PDB file of C-alpha atoms in Angstrom:
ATOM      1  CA  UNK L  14     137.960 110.229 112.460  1.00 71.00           C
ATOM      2  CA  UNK L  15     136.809 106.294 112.552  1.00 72.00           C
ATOM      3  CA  UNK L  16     133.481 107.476 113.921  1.00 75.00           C
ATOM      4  CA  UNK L  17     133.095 109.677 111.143  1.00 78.00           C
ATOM      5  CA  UNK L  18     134.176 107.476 107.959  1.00 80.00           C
ATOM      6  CA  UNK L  19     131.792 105.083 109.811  1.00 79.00           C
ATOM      7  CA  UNK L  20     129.216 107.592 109.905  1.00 83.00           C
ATOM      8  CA  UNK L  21     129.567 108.320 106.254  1.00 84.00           C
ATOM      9  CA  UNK L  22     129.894 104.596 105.335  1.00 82.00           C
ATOM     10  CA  UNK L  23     126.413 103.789 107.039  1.00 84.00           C
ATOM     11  CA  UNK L  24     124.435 106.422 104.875  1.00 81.00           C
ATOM     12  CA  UNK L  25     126.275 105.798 101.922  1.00 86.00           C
ATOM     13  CA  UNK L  26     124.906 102.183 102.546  1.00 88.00           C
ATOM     14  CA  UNK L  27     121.365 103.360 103.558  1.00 82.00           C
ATOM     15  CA  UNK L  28     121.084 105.811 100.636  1.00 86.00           C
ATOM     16  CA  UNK L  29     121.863 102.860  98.319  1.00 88.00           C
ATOM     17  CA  UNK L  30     120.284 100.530  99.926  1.00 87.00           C
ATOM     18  CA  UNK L  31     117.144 102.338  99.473  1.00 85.00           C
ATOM     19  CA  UNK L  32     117.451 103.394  95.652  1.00 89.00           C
ATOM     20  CA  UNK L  33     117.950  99.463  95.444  1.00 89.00           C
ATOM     21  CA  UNK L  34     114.762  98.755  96.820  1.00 90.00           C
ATOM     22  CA  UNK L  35     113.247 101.524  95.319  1.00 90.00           C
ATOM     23  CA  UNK L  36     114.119 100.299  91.280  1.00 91.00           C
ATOM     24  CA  UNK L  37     113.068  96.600  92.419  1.00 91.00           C
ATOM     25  CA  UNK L  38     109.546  97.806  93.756  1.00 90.00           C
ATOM     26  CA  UNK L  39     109.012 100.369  90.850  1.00 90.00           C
ATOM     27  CA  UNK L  40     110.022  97.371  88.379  1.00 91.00           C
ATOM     28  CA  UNK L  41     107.451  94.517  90.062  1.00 89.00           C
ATOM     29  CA  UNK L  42     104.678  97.229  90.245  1.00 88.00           C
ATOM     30  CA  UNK L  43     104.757  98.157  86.590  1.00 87.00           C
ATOM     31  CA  UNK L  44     105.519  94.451  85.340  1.00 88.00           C
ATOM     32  CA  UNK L  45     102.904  92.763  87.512  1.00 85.00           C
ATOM     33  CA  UNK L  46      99.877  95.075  86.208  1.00 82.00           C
ATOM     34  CA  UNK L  47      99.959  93.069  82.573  1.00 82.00           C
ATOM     35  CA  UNK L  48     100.148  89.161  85.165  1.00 82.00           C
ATOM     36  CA  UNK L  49      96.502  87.608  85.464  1.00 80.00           C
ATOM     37  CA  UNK L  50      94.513  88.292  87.730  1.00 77.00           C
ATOM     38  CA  UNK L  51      94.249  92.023  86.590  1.00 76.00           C
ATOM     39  CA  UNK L  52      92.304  93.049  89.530  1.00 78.00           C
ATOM     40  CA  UNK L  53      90.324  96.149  87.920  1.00 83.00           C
ATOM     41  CA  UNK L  54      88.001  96.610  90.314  1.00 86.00           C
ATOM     42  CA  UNK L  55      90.803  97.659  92.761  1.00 84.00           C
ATOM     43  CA  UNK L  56      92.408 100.030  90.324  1.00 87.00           C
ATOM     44  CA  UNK L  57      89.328 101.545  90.080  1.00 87.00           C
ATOM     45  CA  UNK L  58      88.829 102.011  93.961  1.00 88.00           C
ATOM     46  CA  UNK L  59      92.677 103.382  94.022  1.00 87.00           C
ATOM     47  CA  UNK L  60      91.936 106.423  91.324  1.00 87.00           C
ATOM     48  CA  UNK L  61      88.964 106.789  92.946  1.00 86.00           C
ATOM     49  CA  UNK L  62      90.132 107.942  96.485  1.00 86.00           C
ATOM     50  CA  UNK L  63      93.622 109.222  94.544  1.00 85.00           C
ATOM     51  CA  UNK L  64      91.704 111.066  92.271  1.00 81.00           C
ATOM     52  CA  UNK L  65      88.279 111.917  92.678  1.00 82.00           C
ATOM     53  CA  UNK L  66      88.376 112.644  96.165  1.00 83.00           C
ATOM     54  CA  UNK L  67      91.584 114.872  95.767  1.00 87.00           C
ATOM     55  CA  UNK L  68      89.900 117.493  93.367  1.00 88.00           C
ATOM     56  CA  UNK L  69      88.043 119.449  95.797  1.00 91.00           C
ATOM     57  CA  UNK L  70      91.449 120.813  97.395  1.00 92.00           C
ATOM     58  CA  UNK L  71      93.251 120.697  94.564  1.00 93.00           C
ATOM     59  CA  UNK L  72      90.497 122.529  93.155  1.00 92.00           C
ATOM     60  CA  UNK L  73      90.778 125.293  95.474  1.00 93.00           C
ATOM     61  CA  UNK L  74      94.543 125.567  95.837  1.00 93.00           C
ATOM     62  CA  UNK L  75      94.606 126.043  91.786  1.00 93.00           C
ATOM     63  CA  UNK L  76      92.081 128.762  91.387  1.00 94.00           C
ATOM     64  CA  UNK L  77      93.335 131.005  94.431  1.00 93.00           C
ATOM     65  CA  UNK L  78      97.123 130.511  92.997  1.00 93.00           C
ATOM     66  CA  UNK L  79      96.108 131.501  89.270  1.00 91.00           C
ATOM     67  CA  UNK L  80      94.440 134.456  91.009  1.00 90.00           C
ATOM     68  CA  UNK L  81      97.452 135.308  93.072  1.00 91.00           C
ATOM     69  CA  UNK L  82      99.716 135.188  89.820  1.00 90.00           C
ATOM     70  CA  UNK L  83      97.002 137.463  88.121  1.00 89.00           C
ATOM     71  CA  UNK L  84      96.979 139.862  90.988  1.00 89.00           C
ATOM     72  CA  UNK L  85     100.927 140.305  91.247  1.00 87.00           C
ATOM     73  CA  UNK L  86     101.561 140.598  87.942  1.00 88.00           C
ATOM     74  CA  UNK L  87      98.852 143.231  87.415  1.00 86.00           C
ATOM     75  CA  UNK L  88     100.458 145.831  88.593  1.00 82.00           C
ATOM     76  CA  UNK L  89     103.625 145.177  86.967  1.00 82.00           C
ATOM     77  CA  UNK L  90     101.764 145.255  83.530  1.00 83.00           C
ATOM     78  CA  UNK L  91      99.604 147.846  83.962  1.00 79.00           C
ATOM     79  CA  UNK L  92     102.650 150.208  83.684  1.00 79.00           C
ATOM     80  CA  UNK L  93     103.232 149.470  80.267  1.00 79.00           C
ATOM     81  CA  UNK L  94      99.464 149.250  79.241  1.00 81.00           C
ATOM     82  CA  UNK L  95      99.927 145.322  79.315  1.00 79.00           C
ATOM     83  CA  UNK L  96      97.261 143.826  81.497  1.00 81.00           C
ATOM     84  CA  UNK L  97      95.932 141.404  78.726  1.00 82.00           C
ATOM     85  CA  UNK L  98      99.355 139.465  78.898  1.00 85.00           C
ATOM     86  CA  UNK L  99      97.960 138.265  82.401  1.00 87.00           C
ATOM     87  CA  UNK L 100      96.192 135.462  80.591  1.00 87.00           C
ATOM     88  CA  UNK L 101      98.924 134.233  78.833  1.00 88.00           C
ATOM     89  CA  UNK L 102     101.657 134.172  81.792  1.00 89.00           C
ATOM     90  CA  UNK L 103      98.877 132.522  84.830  1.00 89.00           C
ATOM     91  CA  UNK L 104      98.681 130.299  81.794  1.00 90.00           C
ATOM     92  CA  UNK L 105     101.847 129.347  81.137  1.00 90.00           C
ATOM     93  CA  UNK L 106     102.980 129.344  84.931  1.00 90.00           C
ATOM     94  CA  UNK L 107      99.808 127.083  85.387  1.00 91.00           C
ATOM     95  CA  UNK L 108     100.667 124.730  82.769  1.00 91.00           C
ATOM     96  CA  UNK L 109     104.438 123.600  82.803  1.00 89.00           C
ATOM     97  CA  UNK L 110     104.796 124.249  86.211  1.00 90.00           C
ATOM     98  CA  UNK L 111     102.512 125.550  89.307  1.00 91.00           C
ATOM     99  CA  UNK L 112      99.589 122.809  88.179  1.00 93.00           C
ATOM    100  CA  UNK L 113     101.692 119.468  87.845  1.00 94.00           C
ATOM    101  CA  UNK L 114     103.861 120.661  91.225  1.00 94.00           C
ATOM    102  CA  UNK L 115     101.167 121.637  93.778  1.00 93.00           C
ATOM    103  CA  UNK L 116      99.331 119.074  92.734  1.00 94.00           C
ATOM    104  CA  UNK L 117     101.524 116.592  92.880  1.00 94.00           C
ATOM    105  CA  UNK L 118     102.247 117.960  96.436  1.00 94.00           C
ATOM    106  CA  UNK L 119      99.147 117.749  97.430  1.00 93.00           C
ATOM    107  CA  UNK L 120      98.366 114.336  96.542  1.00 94.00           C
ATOM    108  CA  UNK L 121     101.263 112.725  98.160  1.00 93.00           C
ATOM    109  CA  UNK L 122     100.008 114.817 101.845  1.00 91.00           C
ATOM    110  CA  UNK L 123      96.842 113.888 101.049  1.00 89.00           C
ATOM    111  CA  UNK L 124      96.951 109.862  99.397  1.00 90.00           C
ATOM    112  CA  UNK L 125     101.056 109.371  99.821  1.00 91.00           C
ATOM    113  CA  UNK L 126     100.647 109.715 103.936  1.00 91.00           C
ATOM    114  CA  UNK L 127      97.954 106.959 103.300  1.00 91.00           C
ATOM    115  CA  UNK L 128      99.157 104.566 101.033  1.00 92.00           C
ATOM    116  CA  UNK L 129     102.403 104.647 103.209  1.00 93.00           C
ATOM    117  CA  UNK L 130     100.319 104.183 106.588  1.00 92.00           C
ATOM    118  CA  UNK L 131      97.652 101.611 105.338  1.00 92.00           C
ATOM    119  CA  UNK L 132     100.596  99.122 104.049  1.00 93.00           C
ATOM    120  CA  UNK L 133     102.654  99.915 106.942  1.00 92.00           C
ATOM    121  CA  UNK L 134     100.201  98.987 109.582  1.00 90.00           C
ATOM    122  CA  UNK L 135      99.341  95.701 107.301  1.00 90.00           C
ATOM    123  CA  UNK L 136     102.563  95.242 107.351  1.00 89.00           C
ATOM    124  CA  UNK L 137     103.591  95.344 111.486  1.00 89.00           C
ATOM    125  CA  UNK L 138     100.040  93.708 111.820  1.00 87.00           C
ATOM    126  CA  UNK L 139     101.537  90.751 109.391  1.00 85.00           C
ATOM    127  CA  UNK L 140      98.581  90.818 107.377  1.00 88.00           C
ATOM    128  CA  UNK L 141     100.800  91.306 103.965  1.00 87.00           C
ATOM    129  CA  UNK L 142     102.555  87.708 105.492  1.00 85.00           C
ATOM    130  CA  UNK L 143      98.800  86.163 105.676  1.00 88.00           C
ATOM    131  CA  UNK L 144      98.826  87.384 102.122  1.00 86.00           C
ATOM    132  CA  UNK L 145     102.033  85.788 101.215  1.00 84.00           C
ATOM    133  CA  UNK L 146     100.693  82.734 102.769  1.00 86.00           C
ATOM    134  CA  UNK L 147      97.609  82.500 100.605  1.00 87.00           C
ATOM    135  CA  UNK L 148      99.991  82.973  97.627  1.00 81.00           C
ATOM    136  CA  UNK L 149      98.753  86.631  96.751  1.00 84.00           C
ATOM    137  CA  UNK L 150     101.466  88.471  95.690  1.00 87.00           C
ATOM    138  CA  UNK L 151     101.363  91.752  97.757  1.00 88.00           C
ATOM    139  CA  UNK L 152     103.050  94.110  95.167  1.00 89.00           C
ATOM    140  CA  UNK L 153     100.653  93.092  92.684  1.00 89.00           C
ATOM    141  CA  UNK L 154      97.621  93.250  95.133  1.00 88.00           C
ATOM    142  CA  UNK L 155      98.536  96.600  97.057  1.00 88.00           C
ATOM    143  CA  UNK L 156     101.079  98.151  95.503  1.00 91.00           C
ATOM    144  CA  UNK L 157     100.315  98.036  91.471  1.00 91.00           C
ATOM    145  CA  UNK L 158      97.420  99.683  91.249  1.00 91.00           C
ATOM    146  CA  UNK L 159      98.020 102.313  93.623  1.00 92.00           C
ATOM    147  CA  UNK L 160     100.860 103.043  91.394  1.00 93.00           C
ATOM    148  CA  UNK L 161      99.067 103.406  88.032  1.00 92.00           C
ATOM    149  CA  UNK L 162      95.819 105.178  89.863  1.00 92.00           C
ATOM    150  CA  UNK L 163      98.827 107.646  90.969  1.00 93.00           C
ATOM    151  CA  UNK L 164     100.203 108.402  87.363  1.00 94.00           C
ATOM    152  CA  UNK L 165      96.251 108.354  85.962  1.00 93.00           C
ATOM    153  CA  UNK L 166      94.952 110.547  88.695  1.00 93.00           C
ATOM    154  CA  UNK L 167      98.047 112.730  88.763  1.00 94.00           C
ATOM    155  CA  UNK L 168      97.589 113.631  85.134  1.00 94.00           C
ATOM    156  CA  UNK L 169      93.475 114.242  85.263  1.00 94.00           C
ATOM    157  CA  UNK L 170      94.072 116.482  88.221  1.00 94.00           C
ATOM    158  CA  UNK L 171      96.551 118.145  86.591  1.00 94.00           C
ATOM    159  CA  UNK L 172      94.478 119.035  83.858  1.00 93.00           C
ATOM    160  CA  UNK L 173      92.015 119.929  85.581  1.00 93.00           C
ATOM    161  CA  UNK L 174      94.569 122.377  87.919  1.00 93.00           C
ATOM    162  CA  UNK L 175      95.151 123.885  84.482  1.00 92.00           C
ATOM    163  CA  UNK L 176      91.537 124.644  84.237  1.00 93.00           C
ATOM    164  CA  UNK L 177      90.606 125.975  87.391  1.00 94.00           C
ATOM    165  CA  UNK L 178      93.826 127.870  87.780  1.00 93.00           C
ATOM    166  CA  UNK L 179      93.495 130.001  84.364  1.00 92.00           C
ATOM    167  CA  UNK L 180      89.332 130.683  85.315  1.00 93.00           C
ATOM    168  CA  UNK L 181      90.946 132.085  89.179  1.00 92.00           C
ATOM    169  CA  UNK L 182      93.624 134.615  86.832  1.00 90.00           C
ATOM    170  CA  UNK L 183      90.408 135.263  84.403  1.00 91.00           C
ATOM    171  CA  UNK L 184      88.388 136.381  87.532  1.00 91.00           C
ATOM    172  CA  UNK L 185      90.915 138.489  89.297  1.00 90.00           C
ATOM    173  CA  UNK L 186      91.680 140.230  85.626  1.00 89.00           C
ATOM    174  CA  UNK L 187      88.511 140.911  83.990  1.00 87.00           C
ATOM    175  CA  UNK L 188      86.072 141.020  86.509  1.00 87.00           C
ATOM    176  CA  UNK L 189      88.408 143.092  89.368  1.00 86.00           C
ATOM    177  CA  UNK L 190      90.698 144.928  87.264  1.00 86.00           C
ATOM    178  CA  UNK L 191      88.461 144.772  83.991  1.00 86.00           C
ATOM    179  CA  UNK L 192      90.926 143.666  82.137  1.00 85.00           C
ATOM    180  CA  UNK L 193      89.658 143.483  78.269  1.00 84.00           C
ATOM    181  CA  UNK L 194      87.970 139.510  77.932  1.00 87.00           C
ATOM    182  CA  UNK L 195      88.711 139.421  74.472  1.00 87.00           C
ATOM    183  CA  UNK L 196      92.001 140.397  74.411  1.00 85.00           C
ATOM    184  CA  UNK L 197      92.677 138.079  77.732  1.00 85.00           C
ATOM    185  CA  UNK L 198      91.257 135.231  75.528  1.00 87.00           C
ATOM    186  CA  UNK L 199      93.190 135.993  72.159  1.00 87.00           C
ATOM    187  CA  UNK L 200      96.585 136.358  73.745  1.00 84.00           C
ATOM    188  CA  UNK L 201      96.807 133.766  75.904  1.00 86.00           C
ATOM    189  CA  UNK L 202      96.045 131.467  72.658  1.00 84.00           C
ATOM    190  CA  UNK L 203      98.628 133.207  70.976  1.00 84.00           C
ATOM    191  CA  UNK L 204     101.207 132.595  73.246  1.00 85.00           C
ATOM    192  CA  UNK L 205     100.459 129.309  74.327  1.00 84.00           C
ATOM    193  CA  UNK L 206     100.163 126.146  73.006  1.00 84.00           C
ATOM    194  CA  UNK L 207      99.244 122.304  73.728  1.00 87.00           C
ATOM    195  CA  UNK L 208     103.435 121.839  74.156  1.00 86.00           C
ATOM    196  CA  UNK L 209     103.274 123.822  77.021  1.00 87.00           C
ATOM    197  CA  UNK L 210      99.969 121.341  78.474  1.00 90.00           C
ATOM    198  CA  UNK L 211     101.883 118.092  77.406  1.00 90.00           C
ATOM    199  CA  UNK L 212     105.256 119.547  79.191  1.00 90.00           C
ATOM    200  CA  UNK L 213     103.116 120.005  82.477  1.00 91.00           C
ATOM    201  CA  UNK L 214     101.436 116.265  81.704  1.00 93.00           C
ATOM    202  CA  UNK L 215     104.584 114.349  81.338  1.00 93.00           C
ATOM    203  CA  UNK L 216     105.724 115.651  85.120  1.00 93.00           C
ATOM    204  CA  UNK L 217     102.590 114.987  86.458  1.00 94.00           C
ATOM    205  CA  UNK L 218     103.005 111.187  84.954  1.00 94.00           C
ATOM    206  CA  UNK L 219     106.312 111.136  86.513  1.00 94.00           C
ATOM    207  CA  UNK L 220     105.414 112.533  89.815  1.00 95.00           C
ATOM    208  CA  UNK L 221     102.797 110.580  90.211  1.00 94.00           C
ATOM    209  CA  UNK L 222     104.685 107.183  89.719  1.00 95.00           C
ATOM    210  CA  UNK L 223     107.724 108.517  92.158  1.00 95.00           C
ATOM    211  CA  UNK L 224     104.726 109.850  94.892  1.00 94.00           C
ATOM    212  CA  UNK L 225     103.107 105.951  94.648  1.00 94.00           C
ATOM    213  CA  UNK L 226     106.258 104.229  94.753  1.00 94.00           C
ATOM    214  CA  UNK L 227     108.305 105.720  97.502  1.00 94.00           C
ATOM    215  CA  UNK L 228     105.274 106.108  99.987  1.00 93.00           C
ATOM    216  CA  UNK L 229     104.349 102.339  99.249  1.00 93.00           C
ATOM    217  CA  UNK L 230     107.947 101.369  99.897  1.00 93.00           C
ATOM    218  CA  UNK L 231     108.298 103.257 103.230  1.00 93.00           C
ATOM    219  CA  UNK L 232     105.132 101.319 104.516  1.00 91.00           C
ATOM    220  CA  UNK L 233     106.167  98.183 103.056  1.00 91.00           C
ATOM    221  CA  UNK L 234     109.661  98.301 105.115  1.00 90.00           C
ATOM    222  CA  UNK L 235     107.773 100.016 108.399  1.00 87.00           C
ATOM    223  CA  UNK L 236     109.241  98.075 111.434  1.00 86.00           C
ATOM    224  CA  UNK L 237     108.058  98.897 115.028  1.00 81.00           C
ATOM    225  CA  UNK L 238     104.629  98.927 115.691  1.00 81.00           C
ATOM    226  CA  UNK L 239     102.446 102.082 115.532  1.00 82.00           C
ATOM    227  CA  UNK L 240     105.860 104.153 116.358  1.00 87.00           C
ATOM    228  CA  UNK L 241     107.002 102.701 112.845  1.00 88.00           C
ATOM    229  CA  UNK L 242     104.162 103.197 110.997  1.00 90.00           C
ATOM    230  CA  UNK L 243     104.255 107.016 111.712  1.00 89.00           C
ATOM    231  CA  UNK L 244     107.975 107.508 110.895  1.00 90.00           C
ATOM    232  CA  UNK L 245     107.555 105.440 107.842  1.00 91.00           C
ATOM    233  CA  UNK L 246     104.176 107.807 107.184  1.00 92.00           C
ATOM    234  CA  UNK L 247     106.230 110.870 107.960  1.00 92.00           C
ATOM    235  CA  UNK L 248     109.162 109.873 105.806  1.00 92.00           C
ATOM    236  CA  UNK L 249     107.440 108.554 102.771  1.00 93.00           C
ATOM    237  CA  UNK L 250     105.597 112.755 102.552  1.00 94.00           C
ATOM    238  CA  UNK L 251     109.413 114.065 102.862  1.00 94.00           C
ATOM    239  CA  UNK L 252     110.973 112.518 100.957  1.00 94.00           C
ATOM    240  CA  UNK L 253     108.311 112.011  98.042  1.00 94.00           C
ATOM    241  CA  UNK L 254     107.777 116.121  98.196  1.00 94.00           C
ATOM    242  CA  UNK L 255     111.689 116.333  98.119  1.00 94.00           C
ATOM    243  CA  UNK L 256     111.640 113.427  94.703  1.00 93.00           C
ATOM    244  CA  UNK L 257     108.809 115.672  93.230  1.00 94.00           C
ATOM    245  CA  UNK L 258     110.689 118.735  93.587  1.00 94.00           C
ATOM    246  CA  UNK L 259     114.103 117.776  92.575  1.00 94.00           C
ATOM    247  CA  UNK L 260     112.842 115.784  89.480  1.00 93.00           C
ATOM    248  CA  UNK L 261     111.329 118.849  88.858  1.00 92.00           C
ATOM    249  CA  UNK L 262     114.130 120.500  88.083  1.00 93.00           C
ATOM    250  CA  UNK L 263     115.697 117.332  86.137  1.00 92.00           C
ATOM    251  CA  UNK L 264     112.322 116.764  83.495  1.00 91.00           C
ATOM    252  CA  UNK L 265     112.574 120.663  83.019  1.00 90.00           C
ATOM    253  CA  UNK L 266     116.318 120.253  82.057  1.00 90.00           C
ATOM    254  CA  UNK L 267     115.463 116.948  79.443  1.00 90.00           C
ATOM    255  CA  UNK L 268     112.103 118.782  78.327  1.00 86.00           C
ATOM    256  CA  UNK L 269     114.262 122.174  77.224  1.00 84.00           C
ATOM    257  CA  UNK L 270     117.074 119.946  75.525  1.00 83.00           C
ATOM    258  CA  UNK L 271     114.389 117.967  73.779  1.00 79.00           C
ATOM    259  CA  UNK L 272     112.647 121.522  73.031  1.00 72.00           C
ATOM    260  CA  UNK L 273     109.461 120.497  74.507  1.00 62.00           C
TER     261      UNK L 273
END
């Protein structure tokens, strides 16, 4: 019985103990962006390798699920003569959800497992010490703009998920199951409408900043060597897919009371 109330004790502290940390890092990495020096170049760099070099998976995962959607909901459809609605649901589904999830998802395997390995080996290597030593505050040098190229190129790719995703349902519908093009077009802009694009924006803002911050605070804590740096990497991807998909849920719930 003492074993377990100290077993329950001990995460209770650990799960606290990290939210803590958590708030204090996501605090100093949004405050510190607006402190001289502003460092642009390096925010630059960041949504370059966040962003730019992310679309070419993202890319492909979007247009083969927007053809997926068009190609199980076809035959649901077609038995009430309803194939042009296609358009507007692999829209929809794109827009407030599938586009700012997988991508989200696929940015923190992709940049999260980096972020969290590059600062944790800097930081069992004691480089972000030599840092501290030359007065350079290490938030503001490696964690800030990782955390705003995150929310920036987060949101692009999302839109541009939204994009590709709608052409892969537009190819599987007209050009496989020659779906009518016009009506395809006409009722997917009468059911949808830039609400729906802003609702998938907003998570992709938010999932972005949680994806930044929790991989950068797993390899800012790694302890251990090269052992610690990979169960700090390893963490920092479950537990930022877990954030992503549980805030999920919780931005839905505040979007639909604020009718968004």
């Amino acid at each position: 019985m003492i074993e377990l109330i100290e077993l329950i004790g001990k995460a209770t502290i650990d799960i606290l103990s990290f939210i803590g940390r958590w708030f204090i890092l996501a605090g100093e990495s949004l405050v510190l962006a607006f402190k001289k020096p502003l460092r642009v170049r390096r925010f630059f760099y960041y949504l370059s390798t966040i962003g730019a070099d992310s679309f070419p998976v993202i890319a492909i995962t979007s247009f083969f699920t927007g053809g997926v959607l068009a190609l199980e909901t076809y035959n649901a459809f077609h038995r009430f003569n309803a194939e042009y609605l296609i358009g507007a649901i692999v829209g929809l589904s794109m827009s407030r959800e599938l586009a700012p999830v997988l991508t989200a998802l696929l940015v923190t395997a992709r940049s999260g497992s980096a972020m969290a390995a590059e600062i944790g080996t800097m930081k069992v290597t004691e480089q972000i010490d030599a840092l501290e030593m030359m007065a350079v505050n290490p938030v503001k040098y490696l964690i800030t703009p990782r955390v705003y190229s995150a929310i920036i190129g987060t949101v692009v790719l999302t839109t541009l998920a939204d994009l590709v995703g709608y052409i892969g349902g537009y190819v599987i519908s007209v050009k496989m199951f020659n779906v009518n093009r016009v009506l395809f077009l006409k009722y997917t802009e009468s059911f949808m409408t830039m609400d729906d694009i802003y609702h998938g924006l907003i998570k992709a803002a938010f999932f972005g900043f949680i994806l930044a911050v929790t991989s950068c605070l797993y390899g800012y804590y790694a302890r251990g060597g090269a052992k610690g740096v990979g169960e700090a990497t390893t963490k920092a991807v479950v537990v930022s897919s877990m954030g992503i998909l549980i805030f999920d849920y919780v931005i839905t719930s505040i979007l639909r009371v604020l009718n968004l």
